[in-house]
C-alpha angles and dihedrals in degrees: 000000000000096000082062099035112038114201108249137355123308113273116251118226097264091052087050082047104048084037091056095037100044102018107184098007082064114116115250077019090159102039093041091062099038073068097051098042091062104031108077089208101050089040084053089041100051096042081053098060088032092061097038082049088057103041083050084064125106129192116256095241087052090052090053102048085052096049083055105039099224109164113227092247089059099037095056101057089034090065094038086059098046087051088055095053095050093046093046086055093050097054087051103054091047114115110262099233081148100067094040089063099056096045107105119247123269097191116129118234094254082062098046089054092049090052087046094043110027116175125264110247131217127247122204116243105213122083115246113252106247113214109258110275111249123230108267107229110226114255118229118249109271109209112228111268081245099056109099107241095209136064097246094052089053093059093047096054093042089067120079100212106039104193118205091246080072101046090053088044082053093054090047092056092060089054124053106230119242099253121176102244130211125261114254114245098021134112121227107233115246119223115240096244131038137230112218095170131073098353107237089150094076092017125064097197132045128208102211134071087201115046139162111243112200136168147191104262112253107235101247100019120148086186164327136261112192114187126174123187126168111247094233108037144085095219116123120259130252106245124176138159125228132187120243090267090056106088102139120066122186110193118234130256089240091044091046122147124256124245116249088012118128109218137192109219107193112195116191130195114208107208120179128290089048089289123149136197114196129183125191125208138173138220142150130224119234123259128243073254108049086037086061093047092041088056085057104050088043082056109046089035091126095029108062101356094172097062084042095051092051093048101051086053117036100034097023108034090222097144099177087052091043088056103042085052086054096054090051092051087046083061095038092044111026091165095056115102102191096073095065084050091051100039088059095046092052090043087054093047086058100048083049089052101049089056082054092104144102123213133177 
């Protein structure tokens, strides 16, 4: 998706420039090269730069030579000498153990029999008294520097093929994000006929190409009209007409959905005296490559229900899986205060998309 969709806008010259010269200490360091990491042209465009920056660069002895003008022929015996000199101080200022070691002894011969002959010296007998050993306290267990600390970073250790889809949904997971809350004291406004499956009423996206639609029935209807057209398109839209006992539609394997497509279902209720009360929704079908990742988080659901939960959502928009993931990793990680955070947030993003409706 992100091949296809770069995050952010294209860098301008001075951005390339301040990003080769100063690297991390940039400003926008981080989202700059998210950019970069995922647009072909900035990325040419920077290891270009990049390239022509580092062959401008000169070593510092070769700038200094420069600065002073010193031809090659005059620069090369003028450091040899000056070699020469530091090594002759050094020499210089070295003990002379040497020397010590040549001069002939001026011990007496009294001397020269007491180093012969020392004395025997006594040892005492008796063994010295140690100070009593003190009680070692026992020392906490350090975790090795390499162990995650958090909860996230442990699921993510604990697979052995992490995909890039985890490691954004791991990054999710450190930043709330910025969701539209509802107004207190308010109630959301319920629409006059509900959807039982799929739900798209708490959920924005759909597995399936083929699925069921069903509905609770309306009191007093003679009938449905169902209709489903995708938002940005030109092809033309599924209509058909069922009786007041039909309340359940299952599309067709010529008429499926297509995958990464948003669609608008319009369900209408036809009531007596030619009245109608109609009521549009939205909704998207899953990619080959949010299918794949939807598999994956239905499947490690138990297993690491932090990573899933951030994947339904962030990257998935499932609400109702999102939150289910959250309650089991509130049981598996009651210290962890994120999830509280993150259990209200979801809760509040359903009760916003269930408002996400037209009727007339």
């Amino acid at each position: 998706y992100l091949r296809h969709h770069p995050e952010g806008e294209c860098l301008d010259f001075d951005q390339f420039l301040e990003l080769v010269r100063k690297g991390r200490r940039a400003r926008d360091y981080y989202r700059l090269m998210r950019h970069i990491s995922t647009c072909l042209e900035c990325r040419r465009a920077y290891l270009q730069l990049r390239a022509i920056e580092q062959a401008q660069q000169v070593g510092w002895l070769a700038r200094l030579r420069q600065r002073l003008a010193i031809p090659h022929a005059v620069w090369v015996p003028a450091a040899g000498a000056v070699a020469v000199a530091l090594a002759l101080v050094w020499w210089l200022f070295q003990p002379s153990k040497q020397q010590m070691a040549q001069q002939p002894s001026t011990a007496t011969p009294y001397a020269d029999q007491a180093m012969m002959h020392p004395p025997e010296l006594k040892l005492p007998t008796a063994e010295p008294k140690l100070a009593p050993e003190r009680p070692r306290e026992p020392r906490p267990p350090v975790e090795p520097s390499g162990v995650p600390q958090s909860p996230i970073q442990r699921e993510l250790a604990s697979l052995k093929r992490v995909e890039p889809f985890l490691r954004e949904a791991a990054r999710a997971f450190a930043t709330l994000p910025s969701i539209p809350q509802v107004r207190g004291g308010q109630t959301p406004s319920k629409p006059p006929m509900e959807w039982l499956q799929p739900d798209i009423e708490r959920n924005a996206a759909i597995p399936d190409t083929q699925p069921t639609f069903e509905w609770r029935p309306v009191p007093n209807a003679v009938g449905y009209r169902l209709q489903i057209r995708p938002t940005e398109s030109d092809q033309q839209s599924l209509s058909v007409e069922l009786n007041a006992a039909q309340t359940r539609f299952t599309l067709p394997a010529e008429q499926a959905l297509q995958p990464g497509v948003e669609y608008e279902i319009a369900l209408a209720a036809l009531l007596e005296g030619d009245k109608r009360l109609i009521v549009h929704r939205k909704f998207y079908v899953l990619s080959k490559e949010q299918l794949g990742a939807f598999r994956w988080a239905r499947e490690h659901a138990e297993k690491t229900p932090l990573l899933s939960a951030m994947v339904f959502y962030y990257q998935l928009d499932r609400y109702t899986d999102a939150l289910a993931c959250l309650e089991y990793a509130r049981q598996k990680y009651p210290q962890e205060k994120r999830i509280a955070q993150w259990l209200e947030a979801i809760q509040a993003r359903i009760v916003q998309r269930q408002t996400e409706f037209t009727a007339r």
